[in-house]
């Protein structure tokens, strides 16, 4: 029997799931459109559906022999893996990635000054029109 607290937790989890699905589908659609050319998109999507359908059938066939906890752990691990791969793809496609030259600039900017004169010059602020 469910008490009112269990019902609230289930409702909160359901709402969280719906929010995440609402974020996932538009995000993945944008990612797919950037990564897969329009000319081959249908073929690629259909090819990727084959392993998905095989996985679903295998889970349904073995549903009686696998515990609910194991299924949820497997789903959580696969979602985590998908998130990591999606983040990796995002970093490959992102225009905001740090390039080698940007990393070098950051390293130079964070270096300690070598002497007192260099340190003083780092703290000088040039005021426009004050020459």
PDB file of C-alpha atoms in Angstrom:
ATOM      1  CA  UNK A   1       0.000   0.000   0.000  1.00  0.00           C
ATOM      2  CA  UNK A   2       1.212   3.465  -0.869  1.00  0.00           C
ATOM      3  CA  UNK A   3       1.202   6.191   1.733  1.00  0.00           C
ATOM      4  CA  UNK A   4       0.954   9.866   0.804  1.00  0.00           C
ATOM      5  CA  UNK A   5       4.735  10.399   0.974  1.00  0.00           C
ATOM      6  CA  UNK A   6       5.390   7.553  -1.492  1.00  0.00           C
ATOM      7  CA  UNK A   7       2.804   9.053  -3.826  1.00  0.00           C
ATOM      8  CA  UNK A   8       4.501  12.458  -3.669  1.00  0.00           C
ATOM      9  CA  UNK A   9       7.912  10.927  -4.407  1.00  0.00           C
ATOM     10  CA  UNK A  10       6.484   9.021  -7.364  1.00  0.00           C
ATOM     11  CA  UNK A  11       4.771  12.170  -8.655  1.00  0.00           C
ATOM     12  CA  UNK A  12       7.999  14.197  -8.269  1.00  0.00           C
ATOM     13  CA  UNK A  13       9.999  11.524 -10.105  1.00  0.00           C
ATOM     14  CA  UNK A  14       7.378  11.412 -12.870  1.00  0.00           C
ATOM     15  CA  UNK A  15       7.503  15.215 -13.253  1.00  0.00           C
ATOM     16  CA  UNK A  16      11.314  15.153 -13.337  1.00  0.00           C
ATOM     17  CA  UNK A  17      11.203  12.421 -15.991  1.00  0.00           C
ATOM     18  CA  UNK A  18       8.791  14.457 -18.114  1.00  0.00           C
ATOM     19  CA  UNK A  19      10.942  17.587 -17.803  1.00  0.00           C
ATOM     20  CA  UNK A  20      14.042  15.646 -18.833  1.00  0.00           C
ATOM     21  CA  UNK A  21      12.218  14.129 -21.811  1.00  0.00           C
ATOM     22  CA  UNK A  22      11.062  17.610 -22.777  1.00  0.00           C
ATOM     23  CA  UNK A  23      14.682  18.765 -22.751  1.00  0.00           C
ATOM     24  CA  UNK A  24      16.070  15.639 -24.402  1.00  0.00           C
ATOM     25  CA  UNK A  25      14.024  15.452 -27.592  1.00  0.00           C
ATOM     26  CA  UNK A  26      14.670  19.009 -28.870  1.00  0.00           C
ATOM     27  CA  UNK A  27      18.330  18.763 -27.846  1.00  0.00           C
ATOM     28  CA  UNK A  28      18.892  15.474 -29.617  1.00  0.00           C
ATOM     29  CA  UNK A  29      17.061  16.726 -32.711  1.00  0.00           C
ATOM     30  CA  UNK A  30      19.463  19.686 -32.956  1.00  0.00           C
ATOM     31  CA  UNK A  31      22.457  17.440 -32.356  1.00  0.00           C
ATOM     32  CA  UNK A  32      21.306  14.953 -35.000  1.00  0.00           C
ATOM     33  CA  UNK A  33      20.728  17.697 -37.547  1.00  0.00           C
ATOM     34  CA  UNK A  34      24.266  18.975 -37.017  1.00  0.00           C
ATOM     35  CA  UNK A  35      25.956  15.566 -37.109  1.00  0.00           C
ATOM     36  CA  UNK A  36      24.031  13.701 -39.820  1.00  0.00           C
ATOM     37  CA  UNK A  37      23.700  15.100 -43.332  1.00  0.00           C
ATOM     38  CA  UNK A  38      20.145  15.454 -44.581  1.00  0.00           C
ATOM     39  CA  UNK A  39      20.781  13.240 -47.636  1.00  0.00           C
ATOM     40  CA  UNK A  40      21.558  10.180 -45.472  1.00  0.00           C
ATOM     41  CA  UNK A  41      19.604  11.025 -42.316  1.00  0.00           C
ATOM     42  CA  UNK A  42      16.719   8.575 -42.879  1.00  0.00           C
ATOM     43  CA  UNK A  43      19.059   5.691 -43.671  1.00  0.00           C
ATOM     44  CA  UNK A  44      21.273   6.362 -40.664  1.00  0.00           C
ATOM     45  CA  UNK A  45      18.308   6.625 -38.293  1.00  0.00           C
ATOM     46  CA  UNK A  46      16.826   3.373 -39.573  1.00  0.00           C
ATOM     47  CA  UNK A  47      20.158   1.576 -39.200  1.00  0.00           C
ATOM     48  CA  UNK A  48      20.445   2.798 -35.602  1.00  0.00           C
ATOM     49  CA  UNK A  49      16.934   1.581 -34.839  1.00  0.00           C
ATOM     50  CA  UNK A  50      17.953  -2.049 -35.489  1.00  0.00           C
ATOM     51  CA  UNK A  51      20.178  -2.440 -32.376  1.00  0.00           C
ATOM     52  CA  UNK A  52      17.644  -0.493 -30.323  1.00  0.00           C
ATOM     53  CA  UNK A  53      14.848  -2.857 -31.324  1.00  0.00           C
ATOM     54  CA  UNK A  54      17.063  -5.906 -30.686  1.00  0.00           C
ATOM     55  CA  UNK A  55      17.854  -4.550 -27.220  1.00  0.00           C
ATOM     56  CA  UNK A  56      14.165  -3.961 -26.441  1.00  0.00           C
ATOM     57  CA  UNK A  57      13.201  -7.467 -27.607  1.00  0.00           C
ATOM     58  CA  UNK A  58      16.000  -9.054 -25.534  1.00  0.00           C
ATOM     59  CA  UNK A  59      14.876  -7.184 -22.420  1.00  0.00           C
ATOM     60  CA  UNK A  60      11.238  -8.152 -22.977  1.00  0.00           C
ATOM     61  CA  UNK A  61      12.142 -11.809 -23.543  1.00  0.00           C
ATOM     62  CA  UNK A  62      14.185 -11.897 -20.305  1.00  0.00           C
ATOM     63  CA  UNK A  63      11.814  -9.734 -18.274  1.00  0.00           C
ATOM     64  CA  UNK A  64      10.805 -12.621 -16.006  1.00  0.00           C
ATOM     65  CA  UNK A  65      14.420 -13.578 -15.179  1.00  0.00           C
ATOM     66  CA  UNK A  66      15.802 -10.091 -14.487  1.00  0.00           C
ATOM     67  CA  UNK A  67      14.869  -8.122 -11.390  1.00  0.00           C
ATOM     68  CA  UNK A  68      13.358  -4.654 -11.600  1.00  0.00           C
ATOM     69  CA  UNK A  69      16.380  -3.220  -9.789  1.00  0.00           C
ATOM     70  CA  UNK A  70      18.753  -4.679 -12.380  1.00  0.00           C
ATOM     71  CA  UNK A  71      16.712  -3.191 -15.210  1.00  0.00           C
ATOM     72  CA  UNK A  72      16.738   0.259 -13.592  1.00  0.00           C
ATOM     73  CA  UNK A  73      20.498   0.057 -12.964  1.00  0.00           C
ATOM     74  CA  UNK A  74      21.055  -0.967 -16.583  1.00  0.00           C
ATOM     75  CA  UNK A  75      18.886   1.934 -17.794  1.00  0.00           C
ATOM     76  CA  UNK A  76      20.749   4.373 -15.533  1.00  0.00           C
ATOM     77  CA  UNK A  77      24.144   3.161 -16.774  1.00  0.00           C
ATOM     78  CA  UNK A  78      23.052   3.377 -20.415  1.00  0.00           C
ATOM     79  CA  UNK A  79      21.621   6.883 -19.894  1.00  0.00           C
ATOM     80  CA  UNK A  80      24.853   7.980 -18.218  1.00  0.00           C
ATOM     81  CA  UNK A  81      26.857   6.545 -21.109  1.00  0.00           C
ATOM     82  CA  UNK A  82      24.573   8.315 -23.602  1.00  0.00           C
ATOM     83  CA  UNK A  83      25.017  11.590 -21.719  1.00  0.00           C
ATOM     84  CA  UNK A  84      28.789  11.254 -21.751  1.00  0.00           C
ATOM     85  CA  UNK A  85      28.816  10.489 -25.475  1.00  0.00           C
ATOM     86  CA  UNK A  86      26.435  13.385 -26.169  1.00  0.00           C
ATOM     87  CA  UNK A  87      28.688  15.745 -24.197  1.00  0.00           C
ATOM     88  CA  UNK A  88      31.685  14.450 -26.173  1.00  0.00           C
ATOM     89  CA  UNK A  89      29.869  15.112 -29.456  1.00  0.00           C
ATOM     90  CA  UNK A  90      28.920  18.570 -28.204  1.00  0.00           C
ATOM     91  CA  UNK A  91      32.566  19.357 -27.431  1.00  0.00           C
ATOM     92  CA  UNK A  92      33.582  18.193 -30.912  1.00  0.00           C
ATOM     93  CA  UNK A  93      31.024  20.511 -32.503  1.00  0.00           C
ATOM     94  CA  UNK A  94      31.228  23.434 -30.086  1.00  0.00           C
ATOM     95  CA  UNK A  95      32.619  26.734 -31.392  1.00  0.00           C
ATOM     96  CA  UNK A  96      33.535  27.644 -27.797  1.00  0.00           C
ATOM     97  CA  UNK A  97      36.148  24.945 -27.375  1.00  0.00           C
ATOM     98  CA  UNK A  98      39.506  26.059 -26.068  1.00  0.00           C
ATOM     99  CA  UNK A  99      42.126  25.825 -28.744  1.00  0.00           C
ATOM    100  CA  UNK A 100      45.807  25.305 -28.049  1.00  0.00           C
ATOM    101  CA  UNK A 101      46.508  29.012 -28.472  1.00  0.00           C
ATOM    102  CA  UNK A 102      43.734  29.907 -26.016  1.00  0.00           C
ATOM    103  CA  UNK A 103      45.118  27.441 -23.476  1.00  0.00           C
ATOM    104  CA  UNK A 104      48.565  28.997 -23.910  1.00  0.00           C
ATOM    105  CA  UNK A 105      47.106  32.484 -23.352  1.00  0.00           C
ATOM    106  CA  UNK A 106      45.456  31.321 -20.141  1.00  0.00           C
ATOM    107  CA  UNK A 107      48.731  29.808 -18.925  1.00  0.00           C
ATOM    108  CA  UNK A 108      50.627  33.043 -19.654  1.00  0.00           C
ATOM    109  CA  UNK A 109      47.963  35.151 -17.949  1.00  0.00           C
ATOM    110  CA  UNK A 110      48.089  33.048 -14.787  1.00  0.00           C
ATOM    111  CA  UNK A 111      51.883  32.900 -14.479  1.00  0.00           C
ATOM    112  CA  UNK A 112      53.485  34.627 -11.508  1.00  0.00           C
ATOM    113  CA  UNK A 113      55.535  37.773 -12.330  1.00  0.00           C
ATOM    114  CA  UNK A 114      59.308  37.272 -12.297  1.00  0.00           C
ATOM    115  CA  UNK A 115      60.392  40.552 -10.672  1.00  0.00           C
ATOM    116  CA  UNK A 116      58.987  43.631  -8.914  1.00  0.00           C
ATOM    117  CA  UNK A 117      59.012  45.808 -12.068  1.00  0.00           C
ATOM    118  CA  UNK A 118      57.017  43.231 -14.032  1.00  0.00           C
ATOM    119  CA  UNK A 119      54.561  42.912 -11.141  1.00  0.00           C
ATOM    120  CA  UNK A 120      54.092  46.698 -10.995  1.00  0.00           C
ATOM    121  CA  UNK A 121      53.472  46.873 -14.743  1.00  0.00           C
ATOM    122  CA  UNK A 122      50.742  44.223 -14.411  1.00  0.00           C
ATOM    123  CA  UNK A 123      48.816  46.450 -11.985  1.00  0.00           C
ATOM    124  CA  UNK A 124      48.996  49.634 -14.061  1.00  0.00           C
ATOM    125  CA  UNK A 125      45.716  50.717 -15.576  1.00  0.00           C
ATOM    126  CA  UNK A 126      45.881  52.975 -18.619  1.00  0.00           C
ATOM    127  CA  UNK A 127      43.257  55.703 -18.501  1.00  0.00           C
ATOM    128  CA  UNK A 128      42.106  56.876 -21.946  1.00  0.00           C
ATOM    129  CA  UNK A 129      43.003  60.532 -22.645  1.00  0.00           C
ATOM    130  CA  UNK A 130      45.442  60.815 -19.699  1.00  0.00           C
ATOM    131  CA  UNK A 131      48.712  61.127 -21.660  1.00  0.00           C
TER     132      UNK A 131
END
